[in-house]
Coordinates of C-alpha atoms in Angstrom, one line a residue:
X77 CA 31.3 -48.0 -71.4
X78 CA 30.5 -47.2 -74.9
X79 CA 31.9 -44.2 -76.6
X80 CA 28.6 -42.0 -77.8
X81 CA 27.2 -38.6 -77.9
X82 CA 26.0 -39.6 -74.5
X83 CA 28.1 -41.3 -72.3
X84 CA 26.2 -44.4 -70.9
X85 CA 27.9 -46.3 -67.6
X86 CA 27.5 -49.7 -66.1
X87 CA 27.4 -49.7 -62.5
X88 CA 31.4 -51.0 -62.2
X89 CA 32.0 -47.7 -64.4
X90 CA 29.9 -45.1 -62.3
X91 CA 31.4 -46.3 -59.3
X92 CA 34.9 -46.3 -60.8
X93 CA 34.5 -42.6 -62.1
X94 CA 32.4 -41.3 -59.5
X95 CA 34.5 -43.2 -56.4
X96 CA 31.3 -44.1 -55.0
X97 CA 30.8 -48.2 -54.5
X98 CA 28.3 -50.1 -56.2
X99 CA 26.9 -50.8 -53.3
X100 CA 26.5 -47.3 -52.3
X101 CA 25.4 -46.4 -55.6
X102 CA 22.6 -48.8 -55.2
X103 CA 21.6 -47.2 -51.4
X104 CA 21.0 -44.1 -53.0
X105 CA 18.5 -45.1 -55.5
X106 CA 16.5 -47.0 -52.8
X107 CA 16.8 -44.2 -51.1
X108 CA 15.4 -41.6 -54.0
X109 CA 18.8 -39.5 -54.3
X110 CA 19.5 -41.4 -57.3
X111 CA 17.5 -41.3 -60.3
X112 CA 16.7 -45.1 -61.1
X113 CA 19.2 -46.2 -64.6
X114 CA 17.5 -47.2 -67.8
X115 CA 17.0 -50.8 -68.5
X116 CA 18.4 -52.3 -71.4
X117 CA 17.6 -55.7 -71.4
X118 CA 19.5 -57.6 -68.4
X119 CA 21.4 -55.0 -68.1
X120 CA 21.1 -51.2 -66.1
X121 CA 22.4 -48.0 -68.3
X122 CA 23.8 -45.1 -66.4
X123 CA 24.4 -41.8 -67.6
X124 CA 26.5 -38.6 -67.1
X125 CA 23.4 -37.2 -65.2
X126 CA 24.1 -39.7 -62.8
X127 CA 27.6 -39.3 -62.5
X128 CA 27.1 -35.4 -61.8
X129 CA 24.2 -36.5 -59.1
X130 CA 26.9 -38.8 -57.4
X131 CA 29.3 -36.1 -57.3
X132 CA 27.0 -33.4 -55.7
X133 CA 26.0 -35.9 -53.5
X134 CA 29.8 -36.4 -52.2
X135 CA 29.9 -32.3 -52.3
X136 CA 27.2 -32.0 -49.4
X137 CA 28.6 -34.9 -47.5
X138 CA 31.6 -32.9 -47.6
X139 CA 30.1 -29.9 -46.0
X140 CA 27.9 -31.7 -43.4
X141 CA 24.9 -32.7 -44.7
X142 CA 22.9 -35.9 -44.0
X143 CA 21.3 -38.1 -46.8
X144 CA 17.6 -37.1 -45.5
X145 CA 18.7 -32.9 -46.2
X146 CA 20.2 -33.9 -49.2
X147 CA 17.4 -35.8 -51.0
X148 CA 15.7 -32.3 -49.7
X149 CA 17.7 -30.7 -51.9
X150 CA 17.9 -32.6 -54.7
X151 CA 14.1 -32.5 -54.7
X152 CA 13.9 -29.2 -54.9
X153 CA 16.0 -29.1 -57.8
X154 CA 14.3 -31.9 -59.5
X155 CA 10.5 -29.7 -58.7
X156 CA 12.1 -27.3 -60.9
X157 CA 13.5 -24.9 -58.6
X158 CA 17.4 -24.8 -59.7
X159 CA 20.3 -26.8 -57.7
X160 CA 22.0 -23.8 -58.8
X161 CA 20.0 -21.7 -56.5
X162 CA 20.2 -24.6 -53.6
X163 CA 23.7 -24.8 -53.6
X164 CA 24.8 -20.8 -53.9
X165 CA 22.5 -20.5 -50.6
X166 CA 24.7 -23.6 -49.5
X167 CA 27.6 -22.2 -50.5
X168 CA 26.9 -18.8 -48.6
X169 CA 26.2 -20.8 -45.3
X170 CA 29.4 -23.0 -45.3
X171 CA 31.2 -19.5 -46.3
X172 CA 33.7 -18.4 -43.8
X173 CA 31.9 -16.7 -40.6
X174 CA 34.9 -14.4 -40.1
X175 CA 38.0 -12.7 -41.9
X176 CA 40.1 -14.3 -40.2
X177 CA 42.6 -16.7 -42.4
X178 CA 44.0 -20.0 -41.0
X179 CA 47.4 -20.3 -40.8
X180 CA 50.3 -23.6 -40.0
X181 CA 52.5 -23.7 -37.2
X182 CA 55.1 -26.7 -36.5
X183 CA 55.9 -28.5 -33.6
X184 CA 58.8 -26.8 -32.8
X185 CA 57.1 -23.2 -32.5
X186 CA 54.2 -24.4 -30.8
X187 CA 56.2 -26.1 -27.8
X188 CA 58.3 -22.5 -27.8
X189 CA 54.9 -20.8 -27.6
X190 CA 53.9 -22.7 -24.7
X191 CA 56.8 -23.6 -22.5
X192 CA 58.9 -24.9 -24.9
X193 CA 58.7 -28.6 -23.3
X194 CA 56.7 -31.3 -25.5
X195 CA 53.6 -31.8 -23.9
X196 CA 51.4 -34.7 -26.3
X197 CA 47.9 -34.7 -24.4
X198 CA 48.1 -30.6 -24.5
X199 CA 48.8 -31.3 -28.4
X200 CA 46.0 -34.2 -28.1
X201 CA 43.3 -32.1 -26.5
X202 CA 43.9 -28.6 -28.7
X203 CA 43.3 -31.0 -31.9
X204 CA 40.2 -32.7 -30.2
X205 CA 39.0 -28.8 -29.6
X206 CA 39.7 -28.0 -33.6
X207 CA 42.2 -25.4 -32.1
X208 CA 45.2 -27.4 -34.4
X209 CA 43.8 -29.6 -36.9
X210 CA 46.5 -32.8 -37.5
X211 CA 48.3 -32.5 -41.5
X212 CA 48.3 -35.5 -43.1
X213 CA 51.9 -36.7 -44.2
X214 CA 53.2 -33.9 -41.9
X215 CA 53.5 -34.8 -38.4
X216 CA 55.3 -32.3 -36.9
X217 CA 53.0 -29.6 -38.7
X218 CA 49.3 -28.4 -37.8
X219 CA 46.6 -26.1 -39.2
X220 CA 45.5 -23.5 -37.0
X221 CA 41.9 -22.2 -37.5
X222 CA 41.8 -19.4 -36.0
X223 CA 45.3 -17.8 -35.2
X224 CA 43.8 -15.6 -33.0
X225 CA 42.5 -18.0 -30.9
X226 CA 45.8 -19.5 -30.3
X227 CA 47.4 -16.2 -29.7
X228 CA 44.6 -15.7 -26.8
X229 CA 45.7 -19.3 -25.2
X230 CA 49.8 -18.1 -25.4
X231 CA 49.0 -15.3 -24.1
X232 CA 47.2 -16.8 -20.7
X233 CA 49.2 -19.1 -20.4
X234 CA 52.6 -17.0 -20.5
X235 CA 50.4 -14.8 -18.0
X236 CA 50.9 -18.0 -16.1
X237 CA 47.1 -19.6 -16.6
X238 CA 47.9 -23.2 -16.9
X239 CA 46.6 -25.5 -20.0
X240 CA 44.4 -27.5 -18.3
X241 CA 42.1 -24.2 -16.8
X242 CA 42.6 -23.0 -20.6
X243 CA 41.2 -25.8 -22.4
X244 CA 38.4 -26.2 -19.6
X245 CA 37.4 -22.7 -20.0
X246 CA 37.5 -23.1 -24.1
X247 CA 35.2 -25.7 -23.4
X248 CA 32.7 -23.9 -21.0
X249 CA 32.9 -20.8 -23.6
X250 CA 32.2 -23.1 -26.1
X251 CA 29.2 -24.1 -25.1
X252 CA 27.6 -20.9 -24.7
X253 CA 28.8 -19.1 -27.7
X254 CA 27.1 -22.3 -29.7
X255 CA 23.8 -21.3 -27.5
X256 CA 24.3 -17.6 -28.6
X257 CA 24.5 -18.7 -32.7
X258 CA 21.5 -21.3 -32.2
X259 CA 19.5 -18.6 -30.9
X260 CA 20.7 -16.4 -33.6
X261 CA 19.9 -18.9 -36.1
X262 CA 16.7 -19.4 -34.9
X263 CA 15.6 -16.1 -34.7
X264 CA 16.5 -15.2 -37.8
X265 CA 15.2 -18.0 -39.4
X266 CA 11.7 -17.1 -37.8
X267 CA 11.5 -13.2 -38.6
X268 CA 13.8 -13.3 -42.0
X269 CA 14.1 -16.4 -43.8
X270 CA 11.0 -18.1 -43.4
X271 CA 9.4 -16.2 -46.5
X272 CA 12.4 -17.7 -48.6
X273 CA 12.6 -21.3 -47.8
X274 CA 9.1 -22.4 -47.6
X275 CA 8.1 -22.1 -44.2
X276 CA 4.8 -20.7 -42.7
X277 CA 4.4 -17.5 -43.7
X278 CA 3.3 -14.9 -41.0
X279 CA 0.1 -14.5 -42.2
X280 CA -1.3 -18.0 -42.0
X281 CA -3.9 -17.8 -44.6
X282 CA -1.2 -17.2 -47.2
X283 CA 0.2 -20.7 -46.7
X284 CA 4.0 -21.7 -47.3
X285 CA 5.9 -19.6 -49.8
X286 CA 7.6 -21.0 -52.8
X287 CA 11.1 -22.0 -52.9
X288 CA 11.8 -20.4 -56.3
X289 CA 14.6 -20.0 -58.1
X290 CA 14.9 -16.1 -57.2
X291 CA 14.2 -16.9 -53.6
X292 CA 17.2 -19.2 -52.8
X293 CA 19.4 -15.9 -54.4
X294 CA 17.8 -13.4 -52.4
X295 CA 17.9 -15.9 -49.6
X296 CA 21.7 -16.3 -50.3
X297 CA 21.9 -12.7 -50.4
X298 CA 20.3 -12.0 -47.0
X299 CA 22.8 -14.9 -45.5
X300 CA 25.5 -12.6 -46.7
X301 CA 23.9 -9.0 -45.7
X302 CA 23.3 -11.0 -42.1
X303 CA 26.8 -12.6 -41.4
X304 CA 28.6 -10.1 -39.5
X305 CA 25.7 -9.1 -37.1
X306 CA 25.9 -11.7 -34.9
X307 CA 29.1 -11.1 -33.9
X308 CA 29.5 -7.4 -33.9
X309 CA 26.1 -7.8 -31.8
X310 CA 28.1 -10.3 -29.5
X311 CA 31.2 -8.3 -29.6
X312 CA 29.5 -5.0 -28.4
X313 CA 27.7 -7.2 -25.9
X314 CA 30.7 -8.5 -24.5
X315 CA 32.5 -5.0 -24.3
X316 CA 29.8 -3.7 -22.0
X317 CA 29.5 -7.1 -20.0
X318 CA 33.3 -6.8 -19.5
X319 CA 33.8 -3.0 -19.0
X320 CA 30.2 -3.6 -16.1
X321 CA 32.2 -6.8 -14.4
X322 CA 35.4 -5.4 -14.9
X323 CA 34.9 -2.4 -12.4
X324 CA 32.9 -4.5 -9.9
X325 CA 35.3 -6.6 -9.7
X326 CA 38.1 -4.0 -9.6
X327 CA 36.0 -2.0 -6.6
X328 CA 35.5 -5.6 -4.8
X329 CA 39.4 -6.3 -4.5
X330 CA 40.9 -3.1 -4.2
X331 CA 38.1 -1.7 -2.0
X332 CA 37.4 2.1 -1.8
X333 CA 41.3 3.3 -1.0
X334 CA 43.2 0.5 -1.5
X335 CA 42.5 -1.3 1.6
X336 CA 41.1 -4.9 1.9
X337 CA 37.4 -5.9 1.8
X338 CA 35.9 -7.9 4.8
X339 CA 34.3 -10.4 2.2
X340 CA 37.0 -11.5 0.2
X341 CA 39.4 -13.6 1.6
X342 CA 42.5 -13.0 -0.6
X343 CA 42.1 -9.0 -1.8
X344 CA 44.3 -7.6 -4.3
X345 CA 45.5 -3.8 -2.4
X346 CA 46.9 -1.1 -4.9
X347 CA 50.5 0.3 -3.8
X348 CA 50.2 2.8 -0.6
X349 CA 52.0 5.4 -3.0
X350 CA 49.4 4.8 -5.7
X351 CA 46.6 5.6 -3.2
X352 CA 48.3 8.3 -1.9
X353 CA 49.1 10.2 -5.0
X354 CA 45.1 9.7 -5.8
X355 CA 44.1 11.0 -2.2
X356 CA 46.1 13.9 -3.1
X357 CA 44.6 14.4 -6.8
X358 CA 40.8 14.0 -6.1
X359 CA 40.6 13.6 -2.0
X360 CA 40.4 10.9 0.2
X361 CA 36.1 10.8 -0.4
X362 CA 36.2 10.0 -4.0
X363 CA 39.3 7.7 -4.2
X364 CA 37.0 4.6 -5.6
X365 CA 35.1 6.7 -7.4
X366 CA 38.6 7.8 -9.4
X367 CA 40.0 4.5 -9.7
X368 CA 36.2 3.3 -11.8
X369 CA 36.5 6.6 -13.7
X370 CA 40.0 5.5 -14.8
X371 CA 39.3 2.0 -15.2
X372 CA 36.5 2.7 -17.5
X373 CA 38.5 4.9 -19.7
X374 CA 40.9 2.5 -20.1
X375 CA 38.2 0.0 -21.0
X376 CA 36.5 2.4 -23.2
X377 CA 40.0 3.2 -25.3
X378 CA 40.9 0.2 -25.5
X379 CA 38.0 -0.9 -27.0
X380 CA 37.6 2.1 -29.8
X381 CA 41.5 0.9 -30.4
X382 CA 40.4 -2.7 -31.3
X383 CA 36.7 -1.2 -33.0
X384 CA 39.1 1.6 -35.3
X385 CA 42.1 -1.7 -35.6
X386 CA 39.6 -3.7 -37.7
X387 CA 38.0 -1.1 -39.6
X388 CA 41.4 -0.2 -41.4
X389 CA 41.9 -4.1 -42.9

């Protein structure tokens, strides 16, 4: 490499500084990500340009992006349209969806947490689920996501759920919750960010809209303004769902004073002096009628708890 105004690489040095291999460096300029190198007469001249192209090219490999989205990008950039733009919106998507901070928790207090016996495939199948992610160097320590979501599983299981149906239900959950964001996604993309990133406008005769500079920061902007709708609409959703299933279920087992229903074959019966203490209160007529009142009370308070809870962070 010579020492200039403007530094100029062979392909041995771009691959050295940029940690690329020459034979990847090569890919990508078949491929159009790269801008092709000046000749110089048997030899190719790099320059810091494509050293920086390299390294944004490892950035959105990093966050998830294929080669075909990325040349996108870097097209867009190169029609004049800012990779400053491109990658704040970027930046704003890969942003963290919650509040929530990950935390680390060893070996140690993880096998106290559940049991407090080793127990490697529960380990095995948490990390496979991205409930503990693995430390390099640090065996007997793991990063936890989403703390809470751990705390949920400790919690069922000391309630005496065991791992298996914990994991298996993560699982099942999973898959719906990633139905509920795809549909989010896609309806969001169709009624709010089509006019930004240069999709068919609603009215047809006005064609595509640009993807200009000031369009990938509003767009970036909306991302932000839209990120905790989905799941304050999902948690408000899943209030009512539980608080409707909740008392069904409650009037199903317990039956209307405490005594079991014909169609279920292993009923849950509240105490004979509970049932007689609510005879006494509100009659023997409205007994089931009491016991949903109170139920959805208690559902109701504890659910302002939780709503006033995260409004004071």
């Amino acid at each position: 490499m010579s020492e200039q105004a403007v530094a100029e690489y062979r392909i041995e040095d771009l691959a050295h500084h940029s940690g690329a291999t020459v034979r990847t460096i090569r890919a990508y300029q078949d491929r159009g990500l790269l801008p092709k190198p000046e000749r110089r007469g048997r030899s190719n001249v790099y320059r810091d340009t494509h050293l920086a192209r390299l390294r944004q090219i490892a950035d959105l490999l990093d966050r998830g992006y294929t080669l075909a989205s990325i040349k996108e990008l870097l097209e867009a950039w190169d029609a004049g349209r800012g990779l400053g733009g491109v990658l704040g919106l970027v930046a704003e998507v890969h942003g963290p969806w919650t509040d929530e901070e990950a935390a680390r928790i060893s070996r140690a207090e993880l096998n106290e947490r559940f049991g407090g016996m080793p127990d490697d495939d529960a380990v095995d199948e948490a990390c496979e689920l991205g409930v503990l992610e693995r430390i390099p160097g640090a065996p007997d320590l793991f990063l936890v996501p989403s703390p809470q979501e751990l705390a949920v599983a400790a919690e069922l299981y000391a309630a005496g759920v065991p791992l298996a149906a914990i994991t298996g239900h993560l699982r099942e959950l999973r898959g719906q919750v990633e139905h509920i964001a795809s549909r989010f996604l896609e309806f969001t993309t169709e009624h709010v960010f089509a006019r930004y990133l240069g999709q068919v406008s609603p009215s047809a005769h006005e064609g595509p809209f640009p993807r200009t500079e000031a369009d990938l920061a509003e767009a970036a902007t909306m991302v932000r303004r839209l990120r905790p709708l989905a799941q304050q609409t999902v948690d408000a959703e899943l209030a009512r769902a539980m608080r409707l299933f909740a008392t069904r279920h409650l009037q199903r087992h317990l039956g209307a004073a405490g005594t079991p229903q014909p169609s279920d074959p292993s009923p849950v019966a509240l105490p004979a002096g509970t049932v007689r203490a609510v005879q006494e209160l509100v009659g023997t007529d409205h007994v089931a009628e009491f016991i949903r009142a109170a139920t959805e009370r208690e559902l109701q308070a504890r659910t302002m708890n939780d709503l006033a809870r995260r409004g004071g962070r």
